[in-house]
PDB file of C-alpha atoms in Angstrom:
ATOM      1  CA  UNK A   1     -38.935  55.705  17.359  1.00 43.00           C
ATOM      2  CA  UNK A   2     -42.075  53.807  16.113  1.00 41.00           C
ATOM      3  CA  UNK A   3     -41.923  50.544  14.774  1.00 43.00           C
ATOM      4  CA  UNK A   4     -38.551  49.922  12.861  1.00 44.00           C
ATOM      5  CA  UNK A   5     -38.719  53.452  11.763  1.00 43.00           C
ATOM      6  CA  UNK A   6     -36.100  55.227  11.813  1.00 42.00           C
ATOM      7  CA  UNK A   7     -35.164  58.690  10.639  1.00 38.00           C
ATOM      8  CA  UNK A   8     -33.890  61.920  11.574  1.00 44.00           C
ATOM      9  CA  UNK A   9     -36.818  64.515  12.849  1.00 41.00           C
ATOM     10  CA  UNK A  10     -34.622  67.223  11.775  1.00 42.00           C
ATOM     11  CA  UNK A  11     -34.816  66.131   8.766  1.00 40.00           C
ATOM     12  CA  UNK A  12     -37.940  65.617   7.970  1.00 39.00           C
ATOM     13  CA  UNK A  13     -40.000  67.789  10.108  1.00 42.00           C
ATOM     14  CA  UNK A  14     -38.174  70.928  10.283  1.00 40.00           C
ATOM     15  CA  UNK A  15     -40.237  74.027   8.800  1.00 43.00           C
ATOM     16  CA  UNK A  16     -39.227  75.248   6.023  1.00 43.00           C
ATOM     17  CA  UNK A  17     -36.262  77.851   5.900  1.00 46.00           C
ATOM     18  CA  UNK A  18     -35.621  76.489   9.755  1.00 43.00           C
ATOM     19  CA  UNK A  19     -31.959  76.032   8.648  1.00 45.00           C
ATOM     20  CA  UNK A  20     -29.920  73.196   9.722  1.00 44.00           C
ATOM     21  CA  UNK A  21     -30.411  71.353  12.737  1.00 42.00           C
ATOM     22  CA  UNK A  22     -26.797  71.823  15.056  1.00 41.00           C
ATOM     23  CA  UNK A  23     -26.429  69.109  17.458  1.00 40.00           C
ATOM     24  CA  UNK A  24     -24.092  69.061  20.705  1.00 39.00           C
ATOM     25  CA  UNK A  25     -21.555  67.075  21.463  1.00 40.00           C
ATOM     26  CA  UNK A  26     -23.540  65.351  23.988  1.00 41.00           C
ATOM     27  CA  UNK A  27     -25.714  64.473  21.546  1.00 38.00           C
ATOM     28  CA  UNK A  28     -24.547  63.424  18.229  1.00 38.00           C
ATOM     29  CA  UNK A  29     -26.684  63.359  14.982  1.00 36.00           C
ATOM     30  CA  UNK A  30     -28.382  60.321  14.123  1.00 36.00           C
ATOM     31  CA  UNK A  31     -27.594  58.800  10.785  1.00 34.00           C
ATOM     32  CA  UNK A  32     -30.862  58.684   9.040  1.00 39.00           C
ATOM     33  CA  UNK A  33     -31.774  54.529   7.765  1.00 44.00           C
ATOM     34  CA  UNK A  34     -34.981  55.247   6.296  1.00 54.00           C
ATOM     35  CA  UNK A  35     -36.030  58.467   4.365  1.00 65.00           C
ATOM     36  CA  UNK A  36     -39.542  58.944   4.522  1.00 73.00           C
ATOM     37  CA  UNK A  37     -41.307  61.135   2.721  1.00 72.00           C
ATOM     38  CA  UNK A  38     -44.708  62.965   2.553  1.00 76.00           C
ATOM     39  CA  UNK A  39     -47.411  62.244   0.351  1.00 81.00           C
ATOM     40  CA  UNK A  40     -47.589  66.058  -1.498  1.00 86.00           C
ATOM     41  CA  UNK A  41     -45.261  65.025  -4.517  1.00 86.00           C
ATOM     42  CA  UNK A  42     -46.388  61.968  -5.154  1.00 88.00           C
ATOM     43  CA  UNK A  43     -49.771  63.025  -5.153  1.00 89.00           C
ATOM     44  CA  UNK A  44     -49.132  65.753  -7.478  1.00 91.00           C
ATOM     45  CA  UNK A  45     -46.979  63.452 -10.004  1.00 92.00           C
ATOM     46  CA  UNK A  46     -49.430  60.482  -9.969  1.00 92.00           C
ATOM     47  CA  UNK A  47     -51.941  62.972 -10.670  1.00 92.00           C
ATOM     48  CA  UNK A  48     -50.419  64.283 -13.445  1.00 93.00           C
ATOM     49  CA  UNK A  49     -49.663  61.135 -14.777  1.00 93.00           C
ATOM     50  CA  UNK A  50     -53.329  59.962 -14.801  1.00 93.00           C
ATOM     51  CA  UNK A  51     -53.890  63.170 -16.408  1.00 93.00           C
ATOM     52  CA  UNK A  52     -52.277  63.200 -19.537  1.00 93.00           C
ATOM     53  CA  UNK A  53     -52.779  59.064 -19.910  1.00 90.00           C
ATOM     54  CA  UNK A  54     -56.518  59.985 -19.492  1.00 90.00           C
ATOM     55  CA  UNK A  55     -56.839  63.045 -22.478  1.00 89.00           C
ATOM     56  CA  UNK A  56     -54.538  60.829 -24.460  1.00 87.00           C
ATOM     57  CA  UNK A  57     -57.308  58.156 -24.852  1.00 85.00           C
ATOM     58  CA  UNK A  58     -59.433  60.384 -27.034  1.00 84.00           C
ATOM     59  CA  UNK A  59     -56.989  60.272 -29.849  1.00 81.00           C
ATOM     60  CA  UNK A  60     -58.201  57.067 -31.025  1.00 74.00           C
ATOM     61  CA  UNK A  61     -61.995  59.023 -31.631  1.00 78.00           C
ATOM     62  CA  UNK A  62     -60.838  59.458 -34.980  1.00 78.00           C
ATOM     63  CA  UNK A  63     -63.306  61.295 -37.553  1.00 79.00           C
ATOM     64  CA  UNK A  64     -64.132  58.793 -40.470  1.00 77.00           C
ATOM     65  CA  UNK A  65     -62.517  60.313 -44.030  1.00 79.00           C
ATOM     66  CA  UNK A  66     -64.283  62.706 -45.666  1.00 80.00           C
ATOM     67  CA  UNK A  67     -63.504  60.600 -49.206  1.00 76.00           C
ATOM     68  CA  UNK A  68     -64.564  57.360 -47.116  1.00 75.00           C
ATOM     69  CA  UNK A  69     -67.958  58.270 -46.404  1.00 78.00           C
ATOM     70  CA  UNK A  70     -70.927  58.495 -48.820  1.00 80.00           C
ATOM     71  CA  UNK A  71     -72.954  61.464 -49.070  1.00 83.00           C
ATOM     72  CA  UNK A  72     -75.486  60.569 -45.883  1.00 77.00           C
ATOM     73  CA  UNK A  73     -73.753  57.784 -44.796  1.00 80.00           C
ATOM     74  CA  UNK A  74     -71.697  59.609 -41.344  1.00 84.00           C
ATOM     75  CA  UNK A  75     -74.142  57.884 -38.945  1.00 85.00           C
ATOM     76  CA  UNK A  76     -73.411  54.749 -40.804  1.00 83.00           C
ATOM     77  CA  UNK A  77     -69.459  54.987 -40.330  1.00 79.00           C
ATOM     78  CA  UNK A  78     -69.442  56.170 -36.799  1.00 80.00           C
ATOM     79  CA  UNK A  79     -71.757  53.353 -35.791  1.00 83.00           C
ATOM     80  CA  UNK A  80     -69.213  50.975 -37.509  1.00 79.00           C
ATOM     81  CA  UNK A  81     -66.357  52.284 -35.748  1.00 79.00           C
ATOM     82  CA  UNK A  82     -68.460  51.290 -32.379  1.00 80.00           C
ATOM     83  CA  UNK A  83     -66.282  48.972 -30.782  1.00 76.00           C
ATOM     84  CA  UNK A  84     -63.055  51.997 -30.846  1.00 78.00           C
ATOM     85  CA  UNK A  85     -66.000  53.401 -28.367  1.00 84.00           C
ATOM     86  CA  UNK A  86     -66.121  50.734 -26.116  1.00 80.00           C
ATOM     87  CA  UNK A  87     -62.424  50.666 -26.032  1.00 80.00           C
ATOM     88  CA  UNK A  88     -61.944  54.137 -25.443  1.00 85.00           C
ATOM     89  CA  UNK A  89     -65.129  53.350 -22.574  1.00 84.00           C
ATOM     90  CA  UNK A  90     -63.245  50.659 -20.540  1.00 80.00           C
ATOM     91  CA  UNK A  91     -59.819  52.074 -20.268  1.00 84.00           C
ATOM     92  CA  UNK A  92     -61.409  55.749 -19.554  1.00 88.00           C
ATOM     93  CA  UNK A  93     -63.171  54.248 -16.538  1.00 85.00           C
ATOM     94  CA  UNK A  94     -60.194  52.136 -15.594  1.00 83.00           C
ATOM     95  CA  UNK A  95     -58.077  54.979 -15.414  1.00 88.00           C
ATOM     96  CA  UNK A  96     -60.259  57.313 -13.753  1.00 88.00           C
ATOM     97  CA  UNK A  97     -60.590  54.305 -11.357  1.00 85.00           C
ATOM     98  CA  UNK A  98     -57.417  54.159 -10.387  1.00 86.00           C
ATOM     99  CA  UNK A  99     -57.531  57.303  -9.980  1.00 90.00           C
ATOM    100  CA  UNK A 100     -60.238  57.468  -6.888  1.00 87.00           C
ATOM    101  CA  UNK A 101     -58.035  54.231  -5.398  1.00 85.00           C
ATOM    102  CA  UNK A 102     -55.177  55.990  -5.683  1.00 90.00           C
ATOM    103  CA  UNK A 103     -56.398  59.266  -4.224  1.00 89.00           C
ATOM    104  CA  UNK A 104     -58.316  56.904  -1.637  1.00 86.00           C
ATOM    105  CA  UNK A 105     -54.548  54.910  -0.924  1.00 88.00           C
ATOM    106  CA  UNK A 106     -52.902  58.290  -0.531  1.00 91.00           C
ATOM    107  CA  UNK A 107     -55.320  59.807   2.330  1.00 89.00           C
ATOM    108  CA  UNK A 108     -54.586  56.550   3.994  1.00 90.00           C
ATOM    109  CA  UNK A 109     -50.543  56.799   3.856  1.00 90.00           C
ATOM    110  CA  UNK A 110     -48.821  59.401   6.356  1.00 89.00           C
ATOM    111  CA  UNK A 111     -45.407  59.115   4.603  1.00 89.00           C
ATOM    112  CA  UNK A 112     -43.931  56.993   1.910  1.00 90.00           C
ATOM    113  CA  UNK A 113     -40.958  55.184   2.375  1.00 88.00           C
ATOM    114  CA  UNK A 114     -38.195  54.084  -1.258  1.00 87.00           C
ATOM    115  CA  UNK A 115     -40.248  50.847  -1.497  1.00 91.00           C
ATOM    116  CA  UNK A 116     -43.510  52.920  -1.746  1.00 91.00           C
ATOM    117  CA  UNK A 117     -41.899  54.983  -4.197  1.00 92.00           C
ATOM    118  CA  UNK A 118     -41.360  51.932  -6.829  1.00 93.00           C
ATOM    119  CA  UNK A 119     -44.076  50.285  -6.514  1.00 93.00           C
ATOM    120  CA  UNK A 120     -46.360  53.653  -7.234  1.00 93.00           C
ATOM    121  CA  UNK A 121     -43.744  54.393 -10.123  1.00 93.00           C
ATOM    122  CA  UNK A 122     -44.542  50.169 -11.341  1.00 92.00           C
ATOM    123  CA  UNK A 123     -48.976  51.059 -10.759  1.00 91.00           C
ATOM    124  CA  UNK A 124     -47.954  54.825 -13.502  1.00 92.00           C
ATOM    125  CA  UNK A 125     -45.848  52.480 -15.572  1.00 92.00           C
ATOM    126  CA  UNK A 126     -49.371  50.750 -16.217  1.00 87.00           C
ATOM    127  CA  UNK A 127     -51.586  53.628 -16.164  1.00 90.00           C
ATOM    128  CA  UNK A 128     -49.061  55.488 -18.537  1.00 90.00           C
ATOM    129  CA  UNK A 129     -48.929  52.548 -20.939  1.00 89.00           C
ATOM    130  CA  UNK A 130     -52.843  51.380 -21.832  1.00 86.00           C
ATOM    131  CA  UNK A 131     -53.250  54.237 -23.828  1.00 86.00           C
ATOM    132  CA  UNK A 132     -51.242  51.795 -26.420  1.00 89.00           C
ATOM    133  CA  UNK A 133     -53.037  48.937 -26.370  1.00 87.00           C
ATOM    134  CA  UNK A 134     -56.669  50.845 -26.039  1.00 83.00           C
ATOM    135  CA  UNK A 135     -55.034  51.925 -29.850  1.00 83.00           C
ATOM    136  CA  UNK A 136     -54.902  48.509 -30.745  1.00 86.00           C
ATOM    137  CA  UNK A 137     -58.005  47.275 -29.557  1.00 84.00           C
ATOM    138  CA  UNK A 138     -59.583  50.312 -31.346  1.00 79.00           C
ATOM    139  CA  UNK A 139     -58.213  49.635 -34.819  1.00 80.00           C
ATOM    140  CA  UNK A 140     -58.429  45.840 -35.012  1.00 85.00           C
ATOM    141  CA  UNK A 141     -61.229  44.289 -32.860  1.00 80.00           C
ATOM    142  CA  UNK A 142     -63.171  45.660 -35.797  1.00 76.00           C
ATOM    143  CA  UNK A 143     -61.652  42.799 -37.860  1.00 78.00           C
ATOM    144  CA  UNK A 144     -61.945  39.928 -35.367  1.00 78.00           C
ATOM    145  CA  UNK A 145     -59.556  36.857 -35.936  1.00 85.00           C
ATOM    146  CA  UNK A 146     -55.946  36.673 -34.743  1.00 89.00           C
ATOM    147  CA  UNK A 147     -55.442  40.223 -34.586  1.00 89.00           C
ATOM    148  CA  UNK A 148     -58.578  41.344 -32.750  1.00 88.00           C
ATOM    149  CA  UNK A 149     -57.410  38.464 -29.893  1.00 91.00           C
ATOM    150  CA  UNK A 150     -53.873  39.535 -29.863  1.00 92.00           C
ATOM    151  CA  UNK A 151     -55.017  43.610 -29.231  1.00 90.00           C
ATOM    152  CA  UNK A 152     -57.569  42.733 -26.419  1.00 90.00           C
ATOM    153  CA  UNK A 153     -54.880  40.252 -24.942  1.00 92.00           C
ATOM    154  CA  UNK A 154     -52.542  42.766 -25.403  1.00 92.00           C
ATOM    155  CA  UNK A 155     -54.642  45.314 -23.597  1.00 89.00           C
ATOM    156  CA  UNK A 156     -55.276  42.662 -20.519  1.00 90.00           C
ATOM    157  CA  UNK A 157     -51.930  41.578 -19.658  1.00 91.00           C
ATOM    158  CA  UNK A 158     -51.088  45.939 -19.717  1.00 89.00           C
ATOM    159  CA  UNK A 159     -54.246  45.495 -17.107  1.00 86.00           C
ATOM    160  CA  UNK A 160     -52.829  42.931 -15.314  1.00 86.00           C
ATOM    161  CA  UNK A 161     -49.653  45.287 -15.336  1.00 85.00           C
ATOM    162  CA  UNK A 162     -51.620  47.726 -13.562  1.00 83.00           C
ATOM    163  CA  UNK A 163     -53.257  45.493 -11.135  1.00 82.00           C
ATOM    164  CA  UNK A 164     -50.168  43.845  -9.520  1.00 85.00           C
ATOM    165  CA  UNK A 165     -48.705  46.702  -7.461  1.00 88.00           C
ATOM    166  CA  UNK A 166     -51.631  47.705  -5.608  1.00 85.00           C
ATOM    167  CA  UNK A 167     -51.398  44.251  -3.826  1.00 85.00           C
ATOM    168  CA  UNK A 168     -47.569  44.760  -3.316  1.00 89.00           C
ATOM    169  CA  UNK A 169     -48.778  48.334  -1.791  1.00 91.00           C
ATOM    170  CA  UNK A 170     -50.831  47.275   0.894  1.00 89.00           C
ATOM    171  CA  UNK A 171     -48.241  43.985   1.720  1.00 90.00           C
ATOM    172  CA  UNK A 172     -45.768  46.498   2.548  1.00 91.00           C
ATOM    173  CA  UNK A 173     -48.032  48.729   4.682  1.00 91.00           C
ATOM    174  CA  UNK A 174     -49.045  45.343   6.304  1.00 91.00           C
ATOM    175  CA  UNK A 175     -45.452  44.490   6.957  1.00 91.00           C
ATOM    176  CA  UNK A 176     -44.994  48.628   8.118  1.00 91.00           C
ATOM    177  CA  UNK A 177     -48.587  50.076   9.396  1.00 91.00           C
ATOM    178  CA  UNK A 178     -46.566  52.912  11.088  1.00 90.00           C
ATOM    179  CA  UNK A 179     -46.311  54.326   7.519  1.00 91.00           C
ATOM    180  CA  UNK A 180     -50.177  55.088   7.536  1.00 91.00           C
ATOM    181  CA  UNK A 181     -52.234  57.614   9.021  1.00 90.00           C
ATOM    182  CA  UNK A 182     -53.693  56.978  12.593  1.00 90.00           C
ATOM    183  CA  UNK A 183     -56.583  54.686  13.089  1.00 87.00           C
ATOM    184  CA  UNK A 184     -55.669  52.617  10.022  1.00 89.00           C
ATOM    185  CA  UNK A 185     -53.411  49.482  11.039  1.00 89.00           C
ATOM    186  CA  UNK A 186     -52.172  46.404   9.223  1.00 89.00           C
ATOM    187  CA  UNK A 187     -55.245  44.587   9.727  1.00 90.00           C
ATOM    188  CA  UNK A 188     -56.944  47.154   7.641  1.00 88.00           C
ATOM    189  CA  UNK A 189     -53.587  46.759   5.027  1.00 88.00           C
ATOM    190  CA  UNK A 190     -54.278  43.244   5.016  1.00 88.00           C
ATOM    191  CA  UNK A 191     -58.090  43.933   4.464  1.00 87.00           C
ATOM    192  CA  UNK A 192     -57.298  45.930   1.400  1.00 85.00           C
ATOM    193  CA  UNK A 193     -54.889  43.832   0.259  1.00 84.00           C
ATOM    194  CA  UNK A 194     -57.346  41.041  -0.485  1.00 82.00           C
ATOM    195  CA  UNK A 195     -59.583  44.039  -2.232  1.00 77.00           C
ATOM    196  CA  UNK A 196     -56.879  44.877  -4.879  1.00 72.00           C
ATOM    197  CA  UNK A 197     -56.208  41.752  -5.215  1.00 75.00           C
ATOM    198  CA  UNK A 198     -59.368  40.432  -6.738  1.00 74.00           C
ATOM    199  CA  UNK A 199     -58.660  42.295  -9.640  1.00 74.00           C
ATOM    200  CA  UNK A 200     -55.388  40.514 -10.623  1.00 81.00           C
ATOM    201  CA  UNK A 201     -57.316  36.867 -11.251  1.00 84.00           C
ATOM    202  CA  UNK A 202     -60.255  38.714 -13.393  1.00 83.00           C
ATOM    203  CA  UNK A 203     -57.661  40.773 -15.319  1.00 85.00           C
ATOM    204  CA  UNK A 204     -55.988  37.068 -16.132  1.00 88.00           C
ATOM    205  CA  UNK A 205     -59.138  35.285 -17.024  1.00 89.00           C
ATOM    206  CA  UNK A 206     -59.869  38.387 -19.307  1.00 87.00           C
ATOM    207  CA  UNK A 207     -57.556  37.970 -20.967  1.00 90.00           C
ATOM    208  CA  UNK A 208     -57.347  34.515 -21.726  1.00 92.00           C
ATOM    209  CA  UNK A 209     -60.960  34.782 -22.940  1.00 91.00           C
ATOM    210  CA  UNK A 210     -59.669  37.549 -25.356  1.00 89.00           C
ATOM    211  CA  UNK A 211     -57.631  34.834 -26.874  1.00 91.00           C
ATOM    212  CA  UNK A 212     -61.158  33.585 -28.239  1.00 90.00           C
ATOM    213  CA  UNK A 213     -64.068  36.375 -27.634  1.00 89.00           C
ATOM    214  CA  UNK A 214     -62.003  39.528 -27.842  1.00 87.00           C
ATOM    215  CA  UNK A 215     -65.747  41.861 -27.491  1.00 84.00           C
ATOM    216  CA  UNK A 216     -66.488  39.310 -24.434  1.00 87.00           C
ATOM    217  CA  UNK A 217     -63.138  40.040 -22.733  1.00 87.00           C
ATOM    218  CA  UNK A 218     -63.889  44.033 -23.445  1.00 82.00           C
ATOM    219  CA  UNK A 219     -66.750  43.517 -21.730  1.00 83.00           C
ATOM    220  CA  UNK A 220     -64.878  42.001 -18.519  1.00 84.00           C
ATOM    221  CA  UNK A 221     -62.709  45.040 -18.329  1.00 83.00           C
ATOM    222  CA  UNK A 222     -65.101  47.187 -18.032  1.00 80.00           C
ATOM    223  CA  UNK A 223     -67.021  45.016 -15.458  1.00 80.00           C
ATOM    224  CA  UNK A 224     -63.832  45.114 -13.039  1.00 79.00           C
ATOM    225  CA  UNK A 225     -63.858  48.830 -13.896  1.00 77.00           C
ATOM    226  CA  UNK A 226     -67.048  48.763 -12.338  1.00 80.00           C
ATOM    227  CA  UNK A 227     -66.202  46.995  -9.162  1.00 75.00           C
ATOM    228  CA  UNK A 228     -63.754  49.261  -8.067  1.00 73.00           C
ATOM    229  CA  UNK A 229     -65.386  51.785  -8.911  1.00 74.00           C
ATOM    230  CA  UNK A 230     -68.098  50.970  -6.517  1.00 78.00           C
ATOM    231  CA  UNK A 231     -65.647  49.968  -3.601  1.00 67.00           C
ATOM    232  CA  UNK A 232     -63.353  53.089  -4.586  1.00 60.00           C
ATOM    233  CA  UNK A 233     -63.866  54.200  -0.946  1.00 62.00           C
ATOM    234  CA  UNK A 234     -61.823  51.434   0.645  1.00 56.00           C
ATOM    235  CA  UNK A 235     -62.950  49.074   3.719  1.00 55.00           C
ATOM    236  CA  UNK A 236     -65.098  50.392   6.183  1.00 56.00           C
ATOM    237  CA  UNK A 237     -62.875  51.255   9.340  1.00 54.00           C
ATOM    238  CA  UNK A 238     -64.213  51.825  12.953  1.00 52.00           C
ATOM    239  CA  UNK A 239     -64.131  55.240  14.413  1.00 47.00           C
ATOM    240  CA  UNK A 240     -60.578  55.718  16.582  1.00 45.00           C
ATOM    241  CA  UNK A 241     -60.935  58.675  18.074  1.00 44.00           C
ATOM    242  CA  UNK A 242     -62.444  59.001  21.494  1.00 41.00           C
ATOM    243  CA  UNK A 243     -65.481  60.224  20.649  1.00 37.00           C
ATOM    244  CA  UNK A 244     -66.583  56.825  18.681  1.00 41.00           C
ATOM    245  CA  UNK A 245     -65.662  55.087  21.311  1.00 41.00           C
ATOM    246  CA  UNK A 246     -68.204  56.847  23.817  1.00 40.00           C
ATOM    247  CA  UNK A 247     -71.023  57.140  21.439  1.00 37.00           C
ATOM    248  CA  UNK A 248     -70.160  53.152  21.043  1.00 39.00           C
ATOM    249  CA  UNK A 249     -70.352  52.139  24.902  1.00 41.00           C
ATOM    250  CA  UNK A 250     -73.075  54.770  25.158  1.00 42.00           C
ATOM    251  CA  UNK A 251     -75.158  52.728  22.671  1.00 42.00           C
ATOM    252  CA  UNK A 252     -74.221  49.731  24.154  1.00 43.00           C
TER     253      UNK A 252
END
């Protein structure tokens, strides 16, 4: 048993087509507390989530009516329709974003527990939903006022959405570090923790400031887009393994 973990090896480690475990009298099955799980399915279901949110964006590229548009005059309405771009732009990188974290978060997780389960189901419930407001944002920025404020604010708090579970993630592997892989710990957890969580405050202020500059607040999205892009590999960690360690002292 590590930590408070607690489950039944034959359970969860068994190859497959072992058939069940049989125990002895001597030695009487354990009643399993925790179910873990490993990270395959969620992987593949995340992924597929991201997916389809991700191609669904596109849909708002709409082709300007043929009856709408004057005989030379395409360049003209596509350039008009430039801010549906920039929408499209911001939540494409945030999703794909989210993406490298999440395929980051995954290599660092050995096996996920039911309270890793929700809160990755609360992060899709985001992902799956911006694809709405990114329509909003597309079809009334354009006309500024109250209802170009309400679709950017719209799309921020769906952000924000988004944002909060990766901080409730890496609490949890704080509070249970024998959930991730070896080397990482829950000083690294707590190290990443403060990385998502930057995110939260920015996606906030955004969206306040869409209340009154909707294309400035567009413009913050994709800016936090850009920061985790850049720090989509996590925090640094030291080398564990032996190895490190030698070519550490040796340097010493």
């Amino acid at each position: 048993m590590v930590g408070d973990r607690r489950y039944d090896p034959g359970v969860i480690d068994s190859p497959p087509n072992s058939g069940p475990r049989t125990t002895s009298s001597a030695a009487p099955a354990r009643e399993t507390g925790t179910r873990l799980s490993a990270t395959g399915r969620v992987e593949a279901f995340s992924d597929g989530v991201m997916a389809i949110a991700i191609t669904l964006l596109v849909l708002d590229l709409k082709v300007p009516p043929l009856d709408a548009v004057t005989p030379g005059g395409l360049v003209s309405a596509l350039a008009a329709r430039w801010p549906s771009y920039v929408a499209y732009l911001a939540a494409f990188l945030t999703i794909g974003i989210i993406w490298l974290n999440h395929r980051t978060l995954i290599d660092r997780i050995a096996r996920f527990d039911g309270r890793l389960h929700w809160l990755n189901l609360m992060l899709l419930l985001g992902v799956a939903t911006l694809p709405w407001p990114t329509s909003l944002v597309a079809e009334y920025v354009q006309r500024g006022g109250a209802d170009a404020s309400a679709a950017t604010a719209l799309y921020g708090l769906t952000a924000c959405l988004m944002a909060s579970p990766w901080g409730f993630i890496w609490r949890h592997l704080a509070d249970r570090p024998d959930l991730l892989e070896p080397g990482y710990d829950a000083a690294y957890a707590r190290a990443e923790w403060r990385r998502g969580f930057v995110g939260l405050p920015i996606y906030a202020v955004a969206t306040l400031v869409a209340l009154v500059l909707p294309l400035l607040a567009l413009a913050l999205y994709l800016g936090i887009a850009i920061l985790y892009g850049i720090t989509s590999q996590g925090v640094a960690v030291a080398d564990p393994s032996p190895v490190g360690q030698e070519t550490s002292a040796a340097e010493g």
